[in-house]
mmCIF file of C-alpha atoms in Angstrom:
data_model
loop_
_atom_site.group_PDB
_atom_site.id
_atom_site.type_symbol
_atom_site.label_atom_id
_atom_site.label_comp_id
_atom_site.label_asym_id
_atom_site.label_seq_id
_atom_site.Cartn_x
_atom_site.Cartn_y
_atom_site.Cartn_z
ATOM 1 C CA MET Z 444 0.003 0.073 0.074
ATOM 2 C CA SER Z 445 1.292 3.490 -0.987
ATOM 3 C CA THR Z 446 -0.449 6.703 -0.162
ATOM 4 C CA GLY Z 447 -0.111 10.598 0.369
ATOM 5 C CA TRP Z 448 -1.725 13.623 0.672
ATOM 6 C CA THR Z 449 -0.858 17.428 0.525
ATOM 7 C CA SER Z 450 -1.446 18.018 4.037
ATOM 8 C CA SER Z 451 0.522 21.299 4.395
ATOM 9 C CA ARG Z 452 -2.199 23.779 3.347
ATOM 10 C CA PRO Z 453 -5.352 24.242 1.323
ATOM 11 C CA ALA Z 454 -5.153 25.706 -2.134
ATOM 12 C CA SER Z 455 -6.939 28.100 -4.026
ATOM 13 C CA PHE Z 456 -6.917 25.774 -7.063
ATOM 14 C CA SER Z 457 -5.335 22.434 -7.560
ATOM 15 C CA ILE Z 458 -5.207 19.340 -9.825
ATOM 16 C CA ILE Z 459 -4.182 15.786 -9.620
ATOM 17 C CA VAL Z 460 -3.873 12.968 -12.357
ATOM 18 C CA HIS Z 461 -3.203 9.394 -12.559
ATOM 19 C CA GLY Z 462 -1.906 7.160 -15.392
ATOM 20 C CA GLY Z 463 -3.342 3.790 -14.187
ATOM 21 C CA ALA Z 464 -2.781 1.471 -11.364
ATOM 22 C CA GLY Z 465 -1.202 -1.896 -11.867
ATOM 23 C CA THR Z 466 2.029 -3.743 -12.566
ATOM 24 C CA ILE Z 467 4.052 -1.792 -15.111
ATOM 25 C CA ASP Z 468 7.536 -2.378 -16.393
ATOM 26 C CA ASP Z 469 10.266 -0.420 -15.000
ATOM 27 C CA SER Z 470 11.287 0.723 -18.281
ATOM 28 C CA GLN Z 471 8.050 2.587 -18.804
ATOM 29 C CA GLU Z 472 8.235 4.715 -15.481
ATOM 30 C CA PRO Z 473 10.061 7.671 -17.256
ATOM 31 C CA ARG Z 474 7.113 7.659 -19.761
ATOM 32 C CA HIS Z 475 4.448 7.404 -17.230
ATOM 33 C CA ARG Z 476 6.011 10.120 -15.067
ATOM 34 C CA SER Z 477 6.539 12.566 -17.981
ATOM 35 C CA GLY Z 478 2.892 11.974 -19.347
ATOM 36 C CA CYS Z 479 1.360 12.570 -16.010
ATOM 37 C CA GLU Z 480 3.590 15.675 -15.442
ATOM 38 C CA ARG Z 481 2.561 17.115 -18.932
ATOM 39 C CA ALA Z 482 -1.100 16.507 -18.310
ATOM 40 C CA THR Z 483 -0.815 18.153 -14.916
ATOM 41 C CA HIS Z 484 0.893 21.165 -16.426
ATOM 42 C CA ALA Z 485 -2.060 21.338 -19.113
ATOM 43 C CA GLY Z 486 -4.598 21.382 -16.452
ATOM 44 C CA GLN Z 487 -2.849 23.835 -14.085
ATOM 45 C CA ARG Z 488 -2.518 26.132 -17.220
ATOM 46 C CA VAL Z 489 -6.291 26.198 -17.572
ATOM 47 C CA LEU Z 490 -6.704 27.041 -13.640
ATOM 48 C CA LEU Z 491 -4.059 29.705 -13.815
ATOM 49 C CA ASP Z 492 -6.038 31.459 -16.743
ATOM 50 C CA GLY Z 493 -9.305 31.398 -14.560
ATOM 51 C CA GLY Z 494 -10.760 28.386 -16.295
ATOM 52 C CA THR Z 495 -13.158 25.763 -14.624
ATOM 53 C CA ALA Z 496 -12.377 22.557 -12.899
ATOM 54 C CA LEU Z 497 -14.213 20.849 -15.619
ATOM 55 C CA ASP Z 498 -11.982 22.482 -18.287
ATOM 56 C CA ALA Z 499 -8.828 21.680 -16.427
ATOM 57 C CA VAL Z 500 -9.829 17.962 -15.936
ATOM 58 C CA VAL Z 501 -10.461 17.654 -19.551
ATOM 59 C CA ALA Z 502 -7.315 19.268 -20.851
ATOM 60 C CA ALA Z 503 -5.384 16.918 -18.550
ATOM 61 C CA ILE Z 504 -7.198 13.791 -19.951
ATOM 62 C CA HIS Z 505 -6.723 14.983 -23.598
ATOM 63 C CA VAL Z 506 -2.911 14.828 -22.898
ATOM 64 C CA LEU Z 507 -3.209 11.441 -21.398
ATOM 65 C CA GLU Z 508 -5.402 10.022 -24.172
ATOM 66 C CA ASP Z 509 -3.104 11.314 -26.925
ATOM 67 C CA ASP Z 510 -0.125 9.706 -25.227
ATOM 68 C CA PRO Z 511 0.150 5.907 -26.518
ATOM 69 C CA VAL Z 512 1.935 4.957 -23.278
ATOM 70 C CA PHE Z 513 -1.399 4.974 -21.315
ATOM 71 C CA ASN Z 514 -4.375 2.872 -22.041
ATOM 72 C CA ALA Z 515 -6.824 5.368 -22.879
ATOM 73 C CA GLY Z 516 -7.507 7.079 -26.299
ATOM 74 C CA ARG Z 517 -4.472 6.457 -28.616
ATOM 75 C CA GLY Z 518 -2.824 4.035 -26.549
ATOM 76 C CA SER Z 519 -5.950 1.810 -26.111
ATOM 77 C CA THR Z 520 -5.692 -1.903 -25.777
ATOM 78 C CA VAL Z 521 -7.886 -4.389 -27.941
ATOM 79 C CA ASP Z 522 -10.515 -6.723 -26.898
ATOM 80 C CA ALA Z 523 -11.108 -10.469 -27.381
ATOM 81 C CA GLU Z 524 -12.078 -9.730 -31.059
ATOM 82 C CA GLY Z 525 -9.048 -7.462 -31.900
ATOM 83 C CA MET Z 526 -11.195 -4.278 -31.627
ATOM 84 C CA VAL Z 527 -10.428 -1.127 -29.838
ATOM 85 C CA THR Z 528 -13.306 0.140 -27.523
ATOM 86 C CA CYS Z 529 -12.902 2.888 -24.959
ATOM 87 C CA ASP Z 530 -14.887 4.106 -21.865
ATOM 88 C CA ALA Z 531 -14.750 7.695 -20.515
ATOM 89 C CA ALA Z 532 -16.842 9.938 -17.838
ATOM 90 C CA LEU Z 533 -16.948 13.404 -16.603
ATOM 91 C CA MET Z 534 -18.606 14.782 -13.584
ATOM 92 C CA ARG Z 535 -19.161 18.408 -12.461
ATOM 93 C CA GLY Z 536 -19.352 18.956 -8.584
ATOM 94 C CA GLU Z 537 -21.279 22.025 -8.775
ATOM 95 C CA ASP Z 538 -24.589 20.485 -10.150
ATOM 96 C CA LEU Z 539 -23.738 16.680 -10.274
ATOM 97 C CA ALA Z 540 -23.934 16.946 -14.137
ATOM 98 C CA PHE Z 541 -22.594 13.840 -15.537
ATOM 99 C CA GLY Z 542 -21.681 12.602 -18.915
ATOM 100 C CA ALA Z 543 -20.356 9.025 -19.931
ATOM 101 C CA ALA Z 544 -19.726 6.962 -22.901
ATOM 102 C CA GLY Z 545 -19.037 3.128 -23.119
ATOM 103 C CA ALA Z 546 -17.736 0.718 -25.605
ATOM 104 C CA VAL Z 547 -17.141 3.343 -28.207
ATOM 105 C CA ALA Z 548 -14.958 2.738 -31.160
ATOM 106 C CA GLY Z 549 -13.172 5.458 -33.232
ATOM 107 C CA VAL Z 550 -13.528 8.407 -30.943
ATOM 108 C CA ALA Z 551 -10.409 10.268 -30.939
ATOM 109 C CA ASN Z 552 -10.612 11.714 -27.438
ATOM 110 C CA PRO Z 553 -13.346 9.690 -25.548
ATOM 111 C CA ILE Z 554 -13.325 12.469 -22.914
ATOM 112 C CA ASP Z 555 -14.794 14.873 -25.572
ATOM 113 C CA LEU Z 556 -17.639 12.708 -26.205
ATOM 114 C CA ALA Z 557 -18.339 12.254 -22.258
ATOM 115 C CA ARG Z 558 -18.283 16.219 -22.290
ATOM 116 C CA ALA Z 559 -20.727 16.483 -25.218
ATOM 117 C CA ILE Z 560 -23.139 14.247 -23.221
ATOM 118 C CA LEU Z 561 -22.714 16.139 -20.094
ATOM 119 C CA GLU Z 562 -23.419 19.392 -21.770
ATOM 120 C CA ASP Z 563 -26.338 18.334 -23.861
ATOM 121 C CA GLY Z 564 -27.883 17.294 -20.659
ATOM 122 C CA LYS Z 565 -30.620 15.079 -21.916
ATOM 123 C CA TYR Z 566 -28.847 11.709 -21.308
ATOM 124 C CA SER Z 567 -26.009 10.870 -18.887
ATOM 125 C CA PHE Z 568 -24.588 7.617 -20.419
ATOM 126 C CA LEU Z 569 -24.566 6.440 -24.017
ATOM 127 C CA VAL Z 570 -22.785 3.277 -25.328
ATOM 128 C CA GLY Z 571 -21.785 1.669 -28.652
ATOM 129 C CA PRO Z 572 -23.235 2.843 -32.058
ATOM 130 C CA GLY Z 573 -25.635 5.131 -30.736
ATOM 131 C CA ALA Z 574 -23.006 7.124 -29.041
ATOM 132 C CA ILE Z 575 -21.013 7.185 -32.186
ATOM 133 C CA ARG Z 576 -24.090 8.698 -33.828
ATOM 134 C CA PHE Z 577 -24.406 11.193 -30.926
ATOM 135 C CA ALA Z 578 -20.714 12.148 -31.396
ATOM 136 C CA ARG Z 579 -20.959 12.739 -35.098
ATOM 137 C CA ALA Z 580 -24.087 14.972 -34.478
ATOM 138 C CA HIS Z 581 -22.289 16.894 -31.692
ATOM 139 C CA GLY Z 582 -19.016 17.452 -33.615
ATOM 140 C CA VAL Z 583 -16.870 15.083 -31.703
ATOM 141 C CA ARG Z 584 -13.800 14.042 -33.631
ATOM 142 C CA LEU Z 585 -14.065 10.554 -35.227
ATOM 143 C CA ILE Z 586 -11.215 8.642 -36.553
ATOM 144 C CA ASP Z 587 -10.243 5.029 -37.928
ATOM 145 C CA PRO Z 588 -10.518 2.670 -34.879
ATOM 146 C CA SER Z 589 -7.112 1.349 -35.994
ATOM 147 C CA GLN Z 590 -5.415 4.435 -34.926
ATOM 148 C CA LEU Z 591 -6.456 3.891 -31.354
ATOM 149 C CA GLU Z 592 -4.064 0.940 -30.412
ATOM 150 C CA ALA Z 593 -1.347 0.545 -27.899
ATOM 151 C CA ASP Z 594 2.208 1.402 -28.735
ATOM 152 C CA PRO Z 595 3.839 -1.715 -29.969
ATOM 153 C CA SER Z 596 6.685 -1.217 -27.724
ATOM 154 C CA ARG Z 597 4.297 -1.950 -24.776
ATOM 155 C CA SER Z 598 3.228 -5.345 -26.228
ATOM 156 C CA LYS Z 599 5.357 -7.365 -24.119
ATOM 157 C CA TRP Z 600 4.326 -5.872 -20.671
ATOM 158 C CA TRP Z 601 0.577 -6.063 -21.626
ATOM 159 C CA THR Z 602 0.985 -9.605 -22.785
ATOM 160 C CA THR Z 603 2.576 -10.626 -19.625
ATOM 161 C CA ARG Z 604 0.254 -9.006 -17.128
ATOM 162 C CA ALA Z 605 -0.829 -10.930 -14.158
ATOM 163 C CA GLU Z 606 -3.758 -13.588 -14.804
ATOM 164 C CA LYS Z 607 -6.020 -11.259 -12.689
ATOM 165 C CA PRO Z 608 -5.508 -7.772 -14.354
ATOM 166 C CA THR Z 609 -5.668 -4.709 -12.123
ATOM 167 C CA GLY Z 610 -6.624 -2.513 -15.099
ATOM 168 C CA ASP Z 611 -5.099 0.601 -16.461
ATOM 169 C CA THR Z 612 -6.843 3.831 -16.699
ATOM 170 C CA VAL Z 613 -6.248 7.550 -16.716
ATOM 171 C CA GLY Z 614 -7.906 10.248 -14.483
ATOM 172 C CA ALA Z 615 -7.945 13.745 -13.197
ATOM 173 C CA VAL Z 616 -9.702 15.510 -10.458
ATOM 174 C CA ALA Z 617 -9.393 19.363 -9.960
ATOM 175 C CA LYS Z 618 -10.648 22.438 -8.019
ATOM 176 C CA ASP Z 619 -10.757 25.642 -9.551
ATOM 177 C CA ALA Z 620 -10.540 29.333 -8.002
ATOM 178 C CA ARG Z 621 -14.362 29.512 -7.520
ATOM 179 C CA GLY Z 622 -14.319 26.340 -5.427
ATOM 180 C CA ARG Z 623 -15.880 24.165 -8.058
ATOM 181 C CA LEU Z 624 -14.756 20.547 -8.304
ATOM 182 C CA ALA Z 625 -14.621 17.976 -11.224
ATOM 183 C CA ALA Z 626 -13.477 14.521 -12.108
ATOM 184 C CA ALA Z 627 -12.786 12.830 -15.158
ATOM 185 C CA THR Z 628 -11.609 9.106 -16.057
ATOM 186 C CA SER Z 629 -10.901 7.667 -19.385
ATOM 187 C CA THR Z 630 -9.864 4.173 -20.463
ATOM 188 C CA GLY Z 631 -9.443 1.333 -23.092
ATOM 189 C CA GLY Z 632 -10.564 -1.181 -20.625
ATOM 190 C CA LEU Z 633 -8.991 -4.627 -19.854
ATOM 191 C CA LEU Z 634 -6.716 -6.316 -22.379
ATOM 192 C CA GLY Z 635 -8.560 -9.007 -24.220
ATOM 193 C CA LYS Z 636 -12.068 -8.154 -22.506
ATOM 194 C CA TYR Z 637 -14.987 -9.765 -23.798
ATOM 195 C CA ALA Z 638 -16.546 -7.399 -26.585
ATOM 196 C CA GLY Z 639 -18.996 -5.225 -25.114
ATOM 197 C CA ARG Z 640 -17.648 -4.980 -21.633
ATOM 198 C CA VAL Z 641 -17.714 -1.723 -19.992
ATOM 199 C CA GLY Z 642 -15.744 -1.181 -16.737
ATOM 200 C CA ASP Z 643 -16.043 1.076 -13.713
ATOM 201 C CA SER Z 644 -14.549 4.292 -15.314
ATOM 202 C CA PRO Z 645 -17.707 5.573 -16.953
ATOM 203 C CA ILE Z 646 -20.058 4.660 -13.933
ATOM 204 C CA ALA Z 647 -20.934 7.534 -11.402
ATOM 205 C CA GLY Z 648 -19.684 6.555 -8.229
ATOM 206 C CA ALA Z 649 -17.536 3.575 -9.110
ATOM 207 C CA GLY Z 650 -14.855 5.134 -11.320
ATOM 208 C CA THR Z 651 -15.654 8.938 -11.113
ATOM 209 C CA TYR Z 652 -17.396 11.148 -8.867
ATOM 210 C CA ALA Z 653 -17.527 14.720 -7.921
ATOM 211 C CA ARG Z 654 -19.512 16.868 -5.533
ATOM 212 C CA ASP Z 655 -18.522 20.326 -4.606
ATOM 213 C CA ASP Z 656 -19.416 20.201 -0.715
ATOM 214 C CA TRP Z 657 -17.677 16.667 -0.450
ATOM 215 C CA GLY Z 658 -14.853 16.289 -2.988
ATOM 216 C CA ALA Z 659 -13.867 14.525 -6.142
ATOM 217 C CA ALA Z 660 -12.254 11.232 -7.014
ATOM 218 C CA SER Z 661 -11.070 9.071 -10.007
ATOM 219 C CA ALA Z 662 -10.497 5.421 -9.524
ATOM 220 C CA THR Z 663 -8.319 3.030 -11.619
ATOM 221 C CA GLY Z 664 -7.948 -0.727 -11.168
ATOM 222 C CA HIS Z 665 -10.049 -3.896 -11.859
ATOM 223 C CA GLY Z 666 -13.316 -2.531 -12.759
ATOM 224 C CA GLU Z 667 -15.413 -5.439 -11.931
ATOM 225 C CA THR Z 668 -14.439 -5.061 -8.504
ATOM 226 C CA LEU Z 669 -14.273 -1.336 -8.154
ATOM 227 C CA MET Z 670 -17.989 -1.231 -9.319
ATOM 228 C CA LYS Z 671 -19.098 -3.470 -6.468
ATOM 229 C CA VAL Z 672 -17.787 -1.037 -3.904
ATOM 230 C CA LEU Z 673 -18.337 2.186 -5.618
ATOM 231 C CA ALA Z 674 -14.913 3.150 -4.981
ATOM 232 C CA ALA Z 675 -14.897 6.886 -5.995
ATOM 233 C CA TYR Z 676 -18.127 7.583 -3.966
ATOM 234 C CA ALA Z 677 -16.921 5.379 -1.100
ATOM 235 C CA ALA Z 678 -13.479 7.368 -0.992
ATOM 236 C CA ILE Z 679 -15.063 10.742 -0.933
ATOM 237 C CA ARG Z 680 -17.482 9.866 1.874
ATOM 238 C CA ALA Z 681 -14.856 8.264 3.888
ATOM 239 C CA MET Z 682 -12.715 11.736 3.450
ATOM 240 C CA LEU Z 683 -15.539 13.485 5.258
ATOM 241 C CA ALA Z 684 -14.662 11.448 8.597
ATOM 242 C CA ALA Z 685 -10.943 10.944 8.246
ATOM 243 C CA GLU Z 686 -7.687 12.131 7.273
ATOM 244 C CA PRO Z 687 -7.987 11.906 3.396
ATOM 245 C CA SER Z 688 -5.062 9.433 2.940
ATOM 246 C CA GLU Z 689 -6.417 7.161 5.692
ATOM 247 C CA ALA Z 690 -9.723 7.581 4.023
ATOM 248 C CA LEU Z 691 -8.360 6.286 0.623
ATOM 249 C CA VAL Z 692 -6.541 3.394 2.387
ATOM 250 C CA GLU Z 693 -9.794 2.525 4.141
ATOM 251 C CA THR Z 694 -11.364 2.227 0.545
ATOM 252 C CA LEU Z 695 -8.765 0.259 -0.937
ATOM 253 C CA GLU Z 696 -8.202 -2.021 1.962
ATOM 254 C CA GLU Z 697 -11.693 -2.659 3.410
ATOM 255 C CA GLY Z 698 -13.854 -2.076 0.510
ATOM 256 C CA LEU Z 699 -11.784 -4.151 -2.101
ATOM 257 C CA ARG Z 700 -10.542 -6.749 0.269
ATOM 258 C CA ARG Z 701 -14.317 -7.886 0.347
ATOM 259 C CA VAL Z 702 -14.279 -8.548 -3.299
ATOM 260 C CA GLY Z 703 -10.689 -9.322 -3.887
ATOM 261 C CA GLY Z 704 -9.982 -6.177 -5.967
ATOM 262 C CA ARG Z 705 -6.725 -4.002 -6.542
ATOM 263 C CA GLY Z 706 -6.439 -0.393 -7.531
ATOM 264 C CA GLY Z 707 -5.896 3.115 -6.896
ATOM 265 C CA LEU Z 708 -7.396 6.415 -6.276
ATOM 266 C CA ILE Z 709 -6.950 10.189 -6.470
ATOM 267 C CA ALA Z 710 -9.009 12.755 -4.782
ATOM 268 C CA ALA Z 711 -9.423 16.422 -4.249
ATOM 269 C CA LEU Z 712 -11.123 17.916 -1.156
ATOM 270 C CA PRO Z 713 -13.237 21.159 -1.118
ATOM 271 C CA ASP Z 714 -10.484 23.204 0.212
ATOM 272 C CA GLY Z 715 -8.125 22.054 -2.525
ATOM 273 C CA ARG Z 716 -5.831 19.734 -0.859
ATOM 274 C CA LEU Z 717 -5.220 16.388 -2.738
ATOM 275 C CA ALA Z 718 -4.787 12.804 -1.805
ATOM 276 C CA TRP Z 719 -3.720 9.571 -3.581
ATOM 277 C CA ALA Z 720 -3.230 5.935 -2.578
ATOM 278 C CA ARG Z 721 -2.865 2.509 -4.435
ATOM 279 C CA ASN Z 722 -2.605 -1.144 -3.385
ATOM 280 C CA THR Z 723 -1.055 -2.238 -6.620
ATOM 281 C CA LEU Z 724 2.659 -2.226 -7.346
ATOM 282 C CA HIS Z 725 2.592 0.924 -9.397
ATOM 283 C CA MET Z 726 0.354 4.037 -10.089
ATOM 284 C CA GLY Z 727 1.810 6.913 -12.064
ATOM 285 C CA TYR Z 728 0.446 10.298 -10.575
ATOM 286 C CA ALA Z 729 1.339 14.096 -10.725
ATOM 287 C CA TYR Z 730 -0.193 16.930 -9.073
ATOM 288 C CA ALA Z 731 0.251 20.641 -8.608
ATOM 289 C CA LEU Z 732 -1.248 23.313 -5.896
ATOM 290 C CA ASP Z 733 -1.975 26.846 -7.124
ATOM 291 C CA ASP Z 734 0.926 27.854 -9.400
ATOM 292 C CA GLY Z 735 3.528 25.825 -7.674
ATOM 293 C CA ALA Z 736 5.817 23.102 -9.177
ATOM 294 C CA VAL Z 737 4.284 19.975 -10.376
ATOM 295 C CA VAL Z 738 5.121 16.982 -8.317
ATOM 296 C CA SER Z 739 5.043 13.424 -9.617
ATOM 297 C CA GLY Z 740 5.296 9.916 -8.316
ATOM 298 C CA PHE Z 741 5.165 6.086 -9.559
#
């Protein structure tokens, strides 16, 4: 178990991202750190310019989805039929607005589709071909699905993952200067998953949750287990009663122990402090408070 939090002081605005929890080859650490740092910088720039927490997490996820080292967007893995399908979700803590897409193929940045669904407001969760039609109608960029496939240099460590995969996902949570919170999560799902499988990432409360007066969280790991304990929601609720890092550990140890799961969490408090935890071997992450330097870990 590894955990931490920015206990020193509250922040006017802040952001933290993760690049997925699991077992990652040591040779990939520099790329994971660099990707998380660049994503954090992108979100921090939005916040420095007075942008919203929602804008910041979308900007951060864009960087991660465009980086083939991560299992999201461009770097997504294939399912059992050799197809690439992605899930993504976005939640705004101010009004609990939520947008999610599941099992979508050929969306350049799945987080953009999640945002289009959130902003349209009529639906909260769209999947499959219907989601693609919605994306086309709302100007979300579509590409050939073959362009969304993991970097060949990662193939060895993908195919030698443990029999019980812990998953690999990207996420971001942020607080802006007006006190608004947002959370975003995006993933290509489990390597070799059954076609049509959707994990925890796009499920409100499981992989993604934000509420301004409570906190915001993004989860990563084995989706089938994270769903069962509503990991993101449970972490936020636990932070209301305990030190943030202890709350995340409690969620991972007590909640996931019951269902045999492994994973990681990042979270933001209403006062801008940040927390992170994992019970896997690795989880790349990076964060920034106000206009301070970006800090990363693995």
